[in-house]
PDB file of C-alpha atoms in Angstrom:
ATOM      1  CA  UNK A 966      82.875  93.830 112.860  1.00 56.00           C
ATOM      2  CA  UNK A 967      80.560  96.741 111.980  1.00 61.00           C
ATOM      3  CA  UNK A 968      82.640  99.124 114.109  1.00 65.00           C
ATOM      4  CA  UNK A 969      85.840  97.926 112.428  1.00 64.00           C
ATOM      5  CA  UNK A 970      84.369  98.487 108.978  1.00 65.00           C
ATOM      6  CA  UNK A 971      83.165 101.976 109.950  1.00 69.00           C
ATOM      7  CA  UNK A 972      86.604 102.905 111.312  1.00 67.00           C
ATOM      8  CA  UNK A 973      88.095 102.257 107.886  1.00 65.00           C
ATOM      9  CA  UNK A 974      85.492 104.487 106.207  1.00 68.00           C
ATOM     10  CA  UNK A 975      86.130 107.256 108.755  1.00 67.00           C
ATOM     11  CA  UNK A 976      89.698 107.572 107.488  1.00 67.00           C
ATOM     12  CA  UNK A 977      88.269 109.564 104.569  1.00 67.00           C
ATOM     13  CA  UNK A 978      87.384 112.314 107.039  1.00 64.00           C
ATOM     14  CA  UNK A 979      90.831 112.615 108.643  1.00 64.00           C
ATOM     15  CA  UNK A 980      91.301 116.182 107.396  1.00 64.00           C
ATOM     16  CA  UNK A 981      87.966 117.168 108.930  1.00 68.00           C
ATOM     17  CA  UNK A 982      88.929 115.547 112.244  1.00 69.00           C
ATOM     18  CA  UNK A 983      92.246 117.421 112.287  1.00 68.00           C
ATOM     19  CA  UNK A 984      90.597 120.783 111.659  1.00 76.00           C
ATOM     20  CA  UNK A 985      87.971 120.268 114.375  1.00 79.00           C
ATOM     21  CA  UNK A 986      90.344 118.695 116.934  1.00 76.00           C
ATOM     22  CA  UNK A 987      88.189 115.571 116.947  1.00 76.00           C
ATOM     23  CA  UNK A 988      89.916 112.218 116.970  1.00 75.00           C
ATOM     24  CA  UNK A 989      88.977 108.586 116.693  1.00 76.00           C
ATOM     25  CA  UNK A 990      89.852 106.606 119.800  1.00 82.00           C
ATOM     26  CA  UNK A 991      91.681 103.307 119.711  1.00 85.00           C
ATOM     27  CA  UNK A 992      93.245 101.526 116.763  1.00 86.00           C
ATOM     28  CA  UNK A 993      93.041 103.715 113.668  1.00 83.00           C
ATOM     29  CA  UNK A 994      91.201 102.802 110.503  1.00 81.00           C
ATOM     30  CA  UNK A 995      94.347 102.434 108.408  1.00 85.00           C
ATOM     31  CA  UNK A 996      95.602  99.744 110.807  1.00 89.00           C
ATOM     32  CA  UNK A 997      92.241  97.969 110.802  1.00 87.00           C
ATOM     33  CA  UNK A 998      92.294  98.038 107.004  1.00 85.00           C
ATOM     34  CA  UNK A 999      95.795  96.539 106.979  1.00 90.00           C
ATOM     35  CA  UNK A1000      94.548  93.660 109.147  1.00 90.00           C
ATOM     36  CA  UNK A1001      91.088  93.076 107.640  1.00 84.00           C
ATOM     37  CA  UNK A1002      92.180  93.396 104.015  1.00 85.00           C
ATOM     38  CA  UNK A1003      93.436  89.858 103.370  1.00 81.00           C
ATOM     39  CA  UNK A1004      95.839  90.932 100.644  1.00 87.00           C
ATOM     40  CA  UNK A1005      97.420  93.720 102.715  1.00 91.00           C
ATOM     41  CA  UNK A1006      97.703  91.571 105.835  1.00 93.00           C
ATOM     42  CA  UNK A1007      99.287  88.701 103.930  1.00 92.00           C
ATOM     43  CA  UNK A1008     101.768  91.142 102.381  1.00 93.00           C
ATOM     44  CA  UNK A1009     102.575  92.511 105.853  1.00 96.00           C
ATOM     45  CA  UNK A1010     103.311  89.017 107.168  1.00 97.00           C
ATOM     46  CA  UNK A1011     105.619  88.413 104.212  1.00 96.00           C
ATOM     47  CA  UNK A1012     107.384  91.716 104.958  1.00 97.00           C
ATOM     48  CA  UNK A1013     107.844  90.696 108.609  1.00 98.00           C
ATOM     49  CA  UNK A1014     109.109  87.239 107.526  1.00 97.00           C
ATOM     50  CA  UNK A1015     106.289  85.556 109.468  1.00 98.00           C
ATOM     51  CA  UNK A1016     105.020  82.202 108.191  1.00 97.00           C
ATOM     52  CA  UNK A1017     101.530  81.870 106.750  1.00 96.00           C
ATOM     53  CA  UNK A1018      99.887  79.383 104.376  1.00 94.00           C
ATOM     54  CA  UNK A1019     100.974  80.088 100.791  1.00 93.00           C
ATOM     55  CA  UNK A1020      98.586  82.671  99.335  1.00 91.00           C
ATOM     56  CA  UNK A1021      97.633  84.807  96.364  1.00 89.00           C
ATOM     57  CA  UNK A1022      95.031  87.442  95.554  1.00 84.00           C
ATOM     58  CA  UNK A1023      93.708  87.021  92.036  1.00 79.00           C
ATOM     59  CA  UNK A1024      90.748  88.520  90.198  1.00 75.00           C
ATOM     60  CA  UNK A1025      90.305  86.233  87.217  1.00 80.00           C
ATOM     61  CA  UNK A1026      88.790  82.793  87.772  1.00 84.00           C
ATOM     62  CA  UNK A1027      91.205  81.152  85.371  1.00 86.00           C
ATOM     63  CA  UNK A1028      94.156  82.573  87.323  1.00 87.00           C
ATOM     64  CA  UNK A1029      92.683  81.291  90.588  1.00 88.00           C
ATOM     65  CA  UNK A1030      92.197  77.819  89.136  1.00 91.00           C
ATOM     66  CA  UNK A1031      95.786  77.762  87.857  1.00 92.00           C
ATOM     67  CA  UNK A1032      97.085  78.859  91.267  1.00 93.00           C
ATOM     68  CA  UNK A1033      95.023  76.189  93.043  1.00 93.00           C
ATOM     69  CA  UNK A1034      96.368  73.564  90.662  1.00 94.00           C
ATOM     70  CA  UNK A1035      99.906  74.777  91.341  1.00 94.00           C
ATOM     71  CA  UNK A1036      99.736  74.630  95.169  1.00 94.00           C
ATOM     72  CA  UNK A1037      97.429  71.605  95.259  1.00 94.00           C
ATOM     73  CA  UNK A1038      93.941  71.081  96.624  1.00 94.00           C
ATOM     74  CA  UNK A1039      92.328  71.615  99.066  1.00 95.00           C
ATOM     75  CA  UNK A1040      92.429  75.425  99.035  1.00 94.00           C
ATOM     76  CA  UNK A1041      90.686  77.999 101.217  1.00 91.00           C
ATOM     77  CA  UNK A1042      88.827  80.997  99.768  1.00 88.00           C
ATOM     78  CA  UNK A1043      88.942  83.941 102.187  1.00 79.00           C
ATOM     79  CA  UNK A1044      86.936  87.157 101.646  1.00 75.00           C
ATOM     80  CA  UNK A1045      87.979  90.383 103.424  1.00 64.00           C
ATOM     81  CA  UNK A1046      86.047  92.387 106.047  1.00 57.00           C
ATOM     82  CA  UNK A1047      83.682  89.596 107.075  1.00 53.00           C
ATOM     83  CA  UNK A1048      82.649  88.356 110.507  1.00 53.00           C
ATOM     84  CA  UNK A1049      83.146  84.778 111.658  1.00 51.00           C
ATOM     85  CA  UNK A1050      84.410  83.544 108.321  1.00 52.00           C
ATOM     86  CA  UNK A1051      81.321  84.473 106.288  1.00 54.00           C
ATOM     87  CA  UNK A1052      81.576  82.956 102.782  1.00 57.00           C
ATOM     88  CA  UNK A1053      84.899  81.361 103.690  1.00 75.00           C
ATOM     89  CA  UNK A1054      84.932  77.936 102.066  1.00 85.00           C
ATOM     90  CA  UNK A1055      87.248  75.008 101.410  1.00 90.00           C
ATOM     91  CA  UNK A1056      87.418  73.750  97.836  1.00 92.00           C
ATOM     92  CA  UNK A1057      88.647  70.232  97.111  1.00 94.00           C
ATOM     93  CA  UNK A1058      88.350  70.404  93.330  1.00 94.00           C
ATOM     94  CA  UNK A1059      88.028  72.943  90.457  1.00 93.00           C
ATOM     95  CA  UNK A1060      84.242  72.642  90.193  1.00 93.00           C
ATOM     96  CA  UNK A1061      83.739  73.464  93.875  1.00 93.00           C
ATOM     97  CA  UNK A1062      86.270  76.297  93.642  1.00 92.00           C
ATOM     98  CA  UNK A1063      84.312  77.994  90.842  1.00 90.00           C
ATOM     99  CA  UNK A1064      81.133  77.844  92.943  1.00 89.00           C
ATOM    100  CA  UNK A1065      82.886  79.138  96.081  1.00 86.00           C
ATOM    101  CA  UNK A1066      84.415  82.064  94.170  1.00 84.00           C
ATOM    102  CA  UNK A1067      80.941  83.144  93.032  1.00 82.00           C
ATOM    103  CA  UNK A1068      79.720  83.208  96.650  1.00 78.00           C
ATOM    104  CA  UNK A1069      82.797  85.058  97.932  1.00 74.00           C
ATOM    105  CA  UNK A1070      82.620  87.746  95.235  1.00 69.00           C
ATOM    106  CA  UNK A1071      79.035  88.586  96.253  1.00 61.00           C
ATOM    107  CA  UNK A1072      79.866  88.863  99.971  1.00 47.00           C
ATOM    108  CA  UNK A1073      83.101  90.808  99.488  1.00 51.00           C
ATOM    109  CA  UNK A1074      82.387  92.784  96.309  1.00 52.00           C
ATOM    110  CA  UNK A1075      84.683  95.749  96.952  1.00 59.00           C
ATOM    111  CA  UNK A1076      87.477  93.943  98.774  1.00 61.00           C
ATOM    112  CA  UNK A1077      90.037  91.329  97.731  1.00 64.00           C
ATOM    113  CA  UNK A1078      89.472  87.612  98.029  1.00 75.00           C
ATOM    114  CA  UNK A1079      92.597  85.673  98.970  1.00 83.00           C
ATOM    115  CA  UNK A1080      93.226  82.032  98.067  1.00 89.00           C
ATOM    116  CA  UNK A1081      95.416  80.044 100.467  1.00 91.00           C
ATOM    117  CA  UNK A1082      96.568  76.493 100.861  1.00 93.00           C
ATOM    118  CA  UNK A1083      94.261  74.632 103.272  1.00 92.00           C
ATOM    119  CA  UNK A1084      96.210  72.681 105.881  1.00 91.00           C
ATOM    120  CA  UNK A1085      94.940  69.325 107.086  1.00 87.00           C
ATOM    121  CA  UNK A1086      96.267  67.505 110.170  1.00 87.00           C
ATOM    122  CA  UNK A1087      97.061  70.782 111.924  1.00 90.00           C
ATOM    123  CA  UNK A1088      96.035  72.390 115.208  1.00 91.00           C
ATOM    124  CA  UNK A1089      94.765  75.850 116.063  1.00 93.00           C
ATOM    125  CA  UNK A1090      96.128  78.152 118.752  1.00 96.00           C
ATOM    126  CA  UNK A1091      94.840  81.602 119.681  1.00 95.00           C
ATOM    127  CA  UNK A1092      96.380  84.585 121.419  1.00 96.00           C
ATOM    128  CA  UNK A1093      94.386  87.303 123.217  1.00 97.00           C
ATOM    129  CA  UNK A1094      96.128  90.552 124.084  1.00 97.00           C
ATOM    130  CA  UNK A1095      96.111  94.330 124.430  1.00 98.00           C
ATOM    131  CA  UNK A1096      98.582  96.836 122.987  1.00 98.00           C
ATOM    132  CA  UNK A1097      99.064 100.545 123.684  1.00 97.00           C
ATOM    133  CA  UNK A1098     101.213 101.049 120.595  1.00 95.00           C
ATOM    134  CA  UNK A1099     104.462 100.529 122.494  1.00 96.00           C
ATOM    135  CA  UNK A1100     103.834  97.813 125.073  1.00 97.00           C
ATOM    136  CA  UNK A1101     102.032  94.567 124.253  1.00 98.00           C
ATOM    137  CA  UNK A1102     100.398  92.487 126.990  1.00 97.00           C
ATOM    138  CA  UNK A1103      99.555  88.896 126.121  1.00 97.00           C
ATOM    139  CA  UNK A1104      96.593  87.815 128.242  1.00 95.00           C
ATOM    140  CA  UNK A1105      96.708  84.132 127.348  1.00 95.00           C
ATOM    141  CA  UNK A1106      97.674  81.535 124.789  1.00 96.00           C
ATOM    142  CA  UNK A1107      94.700  79.271 124.062  1.00 96.00           C
ATOM    143  CA  UNK A1108      95.093  75.757 122.692  1.00 96.00           C
ATOM    144  CA  UNK A1109      92.290  74.139 120.702  1.00 93.00           C
ATOM    145  CA  UNK A1110      92.219  70.588 122.033  1.00 90.00           C
ATOM    146  CA  UNK A1111      89.248  69.492 119.920  1.00 83.00           C
ATOM    147  CA  UNK A1112      88.712  70.706 116.375  1.00 72.00           C
ATOM    148  CA  UNK A1113      85.947  73.172 115.615  1.00 65.00           C
ATOM    149  CA  UNK A1114      82.794  72.070 113.876  1.00 64.00           C
ATOM    150  CA  UNK A1115      81.418  74.997 111.893  1.00 64.00           C
ATOM    151  CA  UNK A1116      83.314  77.804 113.603  1.00 69.00           C
ATOM    152  CA  UNK A1117      86.417  78.160 115.782  1.00 72.00           C
ATOM    153  CA  UNK A1118      84.119  79.232 118.613  1.00 74.00           C
ATOM    154  CA  UNK A1119      82.782  75.653 118.596  1.00 79.00           C
ATOM    155  CA  UNK A1120      86.175  74.255 119.601  1.00 84.00           C
ATOM    156  CA  UNK A1121      87.071  72.922 123.030  1.00 91.00           C
ATOM    157  CA  UNK A1122      89.980  75.011 124.331  1.00 92.00           C
ATOM    158  CA  UNK A1123      92.530  74.911 127.140  1.00 95.00           C
ATOM    159  CA  UNK A1124      94.326  77.712 129.018  1.00 95.00           C
ATOM    160  CA  UNK A1125      97.260  77.372 129.373  1.00 94.00           C
ATOM    161  CA  UNK A1126      98.229  75.057 126.466  1.00 95.00           C
ATOM    162  CA  UNK A1127      98.681  71.457 127.590  1.00 94.00           C
ATOM    163  CA  UNK A1128     100.532  69.784 124.723  1.00 94.00           C
ATOM    164  CA  UNK A1129     102.571  72.619 123.195  1.00 96.00           C
ATOM    165  CA  UNK A1130     106.256  73.098 123.982  1.00 96.00           C
ATOM    166  CA  UNK A1131     107.573  76.200 125.738  1.00 95.00           C
ATOM    167  CA  UNK A1132     109.711  77.022 122.691  1.00 97.00           C
ATOM    168  CA  UNK A1133     106.636  77.192 120.454  1.00 97.00           C
ATOM    169  CA  UNK A1134     104.748  79.273 123.031  1.00 97.00           C
ATOM    170  CA  UNK A1135     107.677  81.711 123.327  1.00 97.00           C
ATOM    171  CA  UNK A1136     107.845  81.976 119.543  1.00 98.00           C
ATOM    172  CA  UNK A1137     104.090  82.580 119.341  1.00 98.00           C
ATOM    173  CA  UNK A1138     104.321  85.387 121.907  1.00 97.00           C
ATOM    174  CA  UNK A1139     107.217  86.967 120.010  1.00 98.00           C
ATOM    175  CA  UNK A1140     105.332  86.834 116.693  1.00 98.00           C
ATOM    176  CA  UNK A1141     102.162  88.237 118.299  1.00 98.00           C
ATOM    177  CA  UNK A1142     104.037  91.222 119.712  1.00 98.00           C
ATOM    178  CA  UNK A1143     105.720  91.857 116.363  1.00 98.00           C
ATOM    179  CA  UNK A1144     102.349  91.876 114.568  1.00 98.00           C
ATOM    180  CA  UNK A1145     100.687  94.096 117.197  1.00 98.00           C
ATOM    181  CA  UNK A1146     103.452  96.705 116.967  1.00 98.00           C
ATOM    182  CA  UNK A1147     103.593  96.582 113.163  1.00 98.00           C
ATOM    183  CA  UNK A1148      99.835  97.242 112.993  1.00 97.00           C
ATOM    184  CA  UNK A1149     100.103 100.040 115.615  1.00 96.00           C
ATOM    185  CA  UNK A1150      97.304  98.480 117.634  1.00 96.00           C
ATOM    186  CA  UNK A1151      95.856 100.612 120.444  1.00 96.00           C
ATOM    187  CA  UNK A1152      93.356  98.325 122.128  1.00 96.00           C
ATOM    188  CA  UNK A1153      92.425  94.628 122.162  1.00 96.00           C
ATOM    189  CA  UNK A1154      93.403  92.052 119.564  1.00 96.00           C
ATOM    190  CA  UNK A1155      93.153  88.339 118.835  1.00 96.00           C
ATOM    191  CA  UNK A1156      95.554  86.393 116.613  1.00 97.00           C
ATOM    192  CA  UNK A1157      94.860  82.871 115.366  1.00 95.00           C
ATOM    193  CA  UNK A1158      97.585  80.415 114.404  1.00 97.00           C
ATOM    194  CA  UNK A1159      97.989  76.996 112.848  1.00 95.00           C
ATOM    195  CA  UNK A1160     100.559  74.591 114.248  1.00 96.00           C
ATOM    196  CA  UNK A1161     101.735  71.988 111.747  1.00 95.00           C
ATOM    197  CA  UNK A1162     104.839  69.816 112.069  1.00 95.00           C
ATOM    198  CA  UNK A1163     106.264  72.094 114.743  1.00 95.00           C
ATOM    199  CA  UNK A1164     105.858  75.303 112.702  1.00 97.00           C
ATOM    200  CA  UNK A1165     103.521  78.221 113.441  1.00 98.00           C
ATOM    201  CA  UNK A1166     101.500  79.766 110.618  1.00 97.00           C
ATOM    202  CA  UNK A1167      99.379  82.898 111.100  1.00 97.00           C
ATOM    203  CA  UNK A1168      95.722  82.574 110.098  1.00 92.00           C
ATOM    204  CA  UNK A1169      94.472  86.077 110.876  1.00 92.00           C
ATOM    205  CA  UNK A1170      94.547  89.001 113.298  1.00 94.00           C
ATOM    206  CA  UNK A1171      91.363  90.632 114.602  1.00 92.00           C
ATOM    207  CA  UNK A1172      91.774  94.179 115.952  1.00 92.00           C
ATOM    208  CA  UNK A1173      88.910  93.910 118.405  1.00 88.00           C
ATOM    209  CA  UNK A1174      87.847  92.056 121.511  1.00 87.00           C
ATOM    210  CA  UNK A1175      87.382  88.329 120.973  1.00 88.00           C
ATOM    211  CA  UNK A1176      84.783  85.925 122.339  1.00 85.00           C
ATOM    212  CA  UNK A1177      87.457  84.348 124.547  1.00 90.00           C
ATOM    213  CA  UNK A1178      88.544  87.548 126.345  1.00 92.00           C
ATOM    214  CA  UNK A1179      86.042  87.261 129.221  1.00 92.00           C
ATOM    215  CA  UNK A1180      87.252  83.706 129.858  1.00 92.00           C
ATOM    216  CA  UNK A1181      90.893  84.800 129.642  1.00 94.00           C
ATOM    217  CA  UNK A1182      90.170  87.624 132.099  1.00 95.00           C
ATOM    218  CA  UNK A1183      88.583  85.259 134.615  1.00 93.00           C
ATOM    219  CA  UNK A1184      91.400  82.752 134.209  1.00 93.00           C
ATOM    220  CA  UNK A1185      94.194  85.303 134.630  1.00 92.00           C
ATOM    221  CA  UNK A1186      92.426  87.427 137.235  1.00 92.00           C
ATOM    222  CA  UNK A1187      93.149  90.445 135.017  1.00 94.00           C
ATOM    223  CA  UNK A1188      90.338  92.418 133.367  1.00 95.00           C
ATOM    224  CA  UNK A1189      91.533  92.611 129.758  1.00 95.00           C
ATOM    225  CA  UNK A1190      88.483  94.608 128.670  1.00 94.00           C
ATOM    226  CA  UNK A1191      89.190  97.267 131.308  1.00 96.00           C
ATOM    227  CA  UNK A1192      92.840  97.479 130.258  1.00 97.00           C
ATOM    228  CA  UNK A1193      91.767  97.749 126.613  1.00 96.00           C
ATOM    229  CA  UNK A1194      89.258 100.516 127.416  1.00 96.00           C
ATOM    230  CA  UNK A1195      91.902 102.475 129.342  1.00 97.00           C
ATOM    231  CA  UNK A1196      94.390 102.113 126.484  1.00 97.00           C
ATOM    232  CA  UNK A1197      91.773 103.312 123.980  1.00 94.00           C
ATOM    233  CA  UNK A1198      91.274 106.395 126.177  1.00 95.00           C
ATOM    234  CA  UNK A1199      95.002 107.149 126.095  1.00 93.00           C
ATOM    235  CA  UNK A1200      96.487 105.369 129.106  1.00 96.00           C
ATOM    236  CA  UNK A1201      99.594 103.195 128.935  1.00 97.00           C
ATOM    237  CA  UNK A1202      99.726  99.556 129.997  1.00 97.00           C
ATOM    238  CA  UNK A1203     101.028  99.235 133.555  1.00 94.00           C
ATOM    239  CA  UNK A1204     104.291  97.221 133.341  1.00 90.00           C
ATOM    240  CA  UNK A1205     103.447  95.615 136.698  1.00 91.00           C
ATOM    241  CA  UNK A1206     100.784  93.395 135.125  1.00 92.00           C
ATOM    242  CA  UNK A1207     103.531  91.621 133.187  1.00 88.00           C
ATOM    243  CA  UNK A1208     104.687  90.101 136.477  1.00 85.00           C
ATOM    244  CA  UNK A1209     101.297  88.805 137.631  1.00 85.00           C
ATOM    245  CA  UNK A1210     101.695  85.003 137.722  1.00 82.00           C
ATOM    246  CA  UNK A1211      99.285  82.618 136.052  1.00 82.00           C
ATOM    247  CA  UNK A1212      97.240  80.338 138.304  1.00 81.00           C
ATOM    248  CA  UNK A1213      98.259  76.756 139.022  1.00 88.00           C
ATOM    249  CA  UNK A1214      95.148  75.356 137.329  1.00 90.00           C
ATOM    250  CA  UNK A1215      93.830  74.624 133.851  1.00 94.00           C
ATOM    251  CA  UNK A1216      90.757  76.297 132.347  1.00 95.00           C
ATOM    252  CA  UNK A1217      88.734  74.335 129.786  1.00 94.00           C
ATOM    253  CA  UNK A1218      86.097  75.936 127.568  1.00 91.00           C
ATOM    254  CA  UNK A1219      83.558  73.590 125.972  1.00 88.00           C
ATOM    255  CA  UNK A1220      80.765  74.570 123.572  1.00 82.00           C
ATOM    256  CA  UNK A1221      77.179  74.138 124.704  1.00 80.00           C
ATOM    257  CA  UNK A1222      74.501  73.816 122.056  1.00 72.00           C
ATOM    258  CA  UNK A1223      70.821  74.492 122.656  1.00 62.00           C
TER     259      UNK A1223
END
């Protein structure tokens, strides 16, 4: 997350980089900003006609409370440019929402806080991939088969998905590629989705390697980190890897607590 935040700040020095023939490798800061800034990313999804939980970015507490009342509790408060959902909280009533907004404003002082509808009785699905700006390779679709506790990394996951239809998987792959190309990603990415009543909703897109990529690489027999590193250095994705079949087995990831 620190590297992502620095990449955004480096955009201020673009003119200097051009004059000195220096360049930043990988996904550029403007793209990272468009993904990490909750307001900009939500607006991008709307522009691409991709479903997401109903959202708004508001500065005044009274406006936030009115919006929450309009869409109905519970609501999710989501700061921008934070790692692992720092200061992200669910509010079930106005009193809790006021308290959560105070916390979020301290963690994300200079960036927008987005309020979204919080979905209950839904399931999470993740997608790990690499893009070279033109070709997008989806390493795996990961189904959460047991809900997370504190963090999505706590969830028990299955590769490939065991209870999701092929139509939904195909749609998820199509949406993931559309997002990756729209953000001009050059490197690894992870996109998280909600599945509710047969519809996919985008939660977020991380323009970096995810915790699940090593597992995906072992499962697929394809080193996603190596592909990502080569893409960052300027190589194109080899089209041949698209034809590498998945194994005839299921990989399960379970959390282990010490």
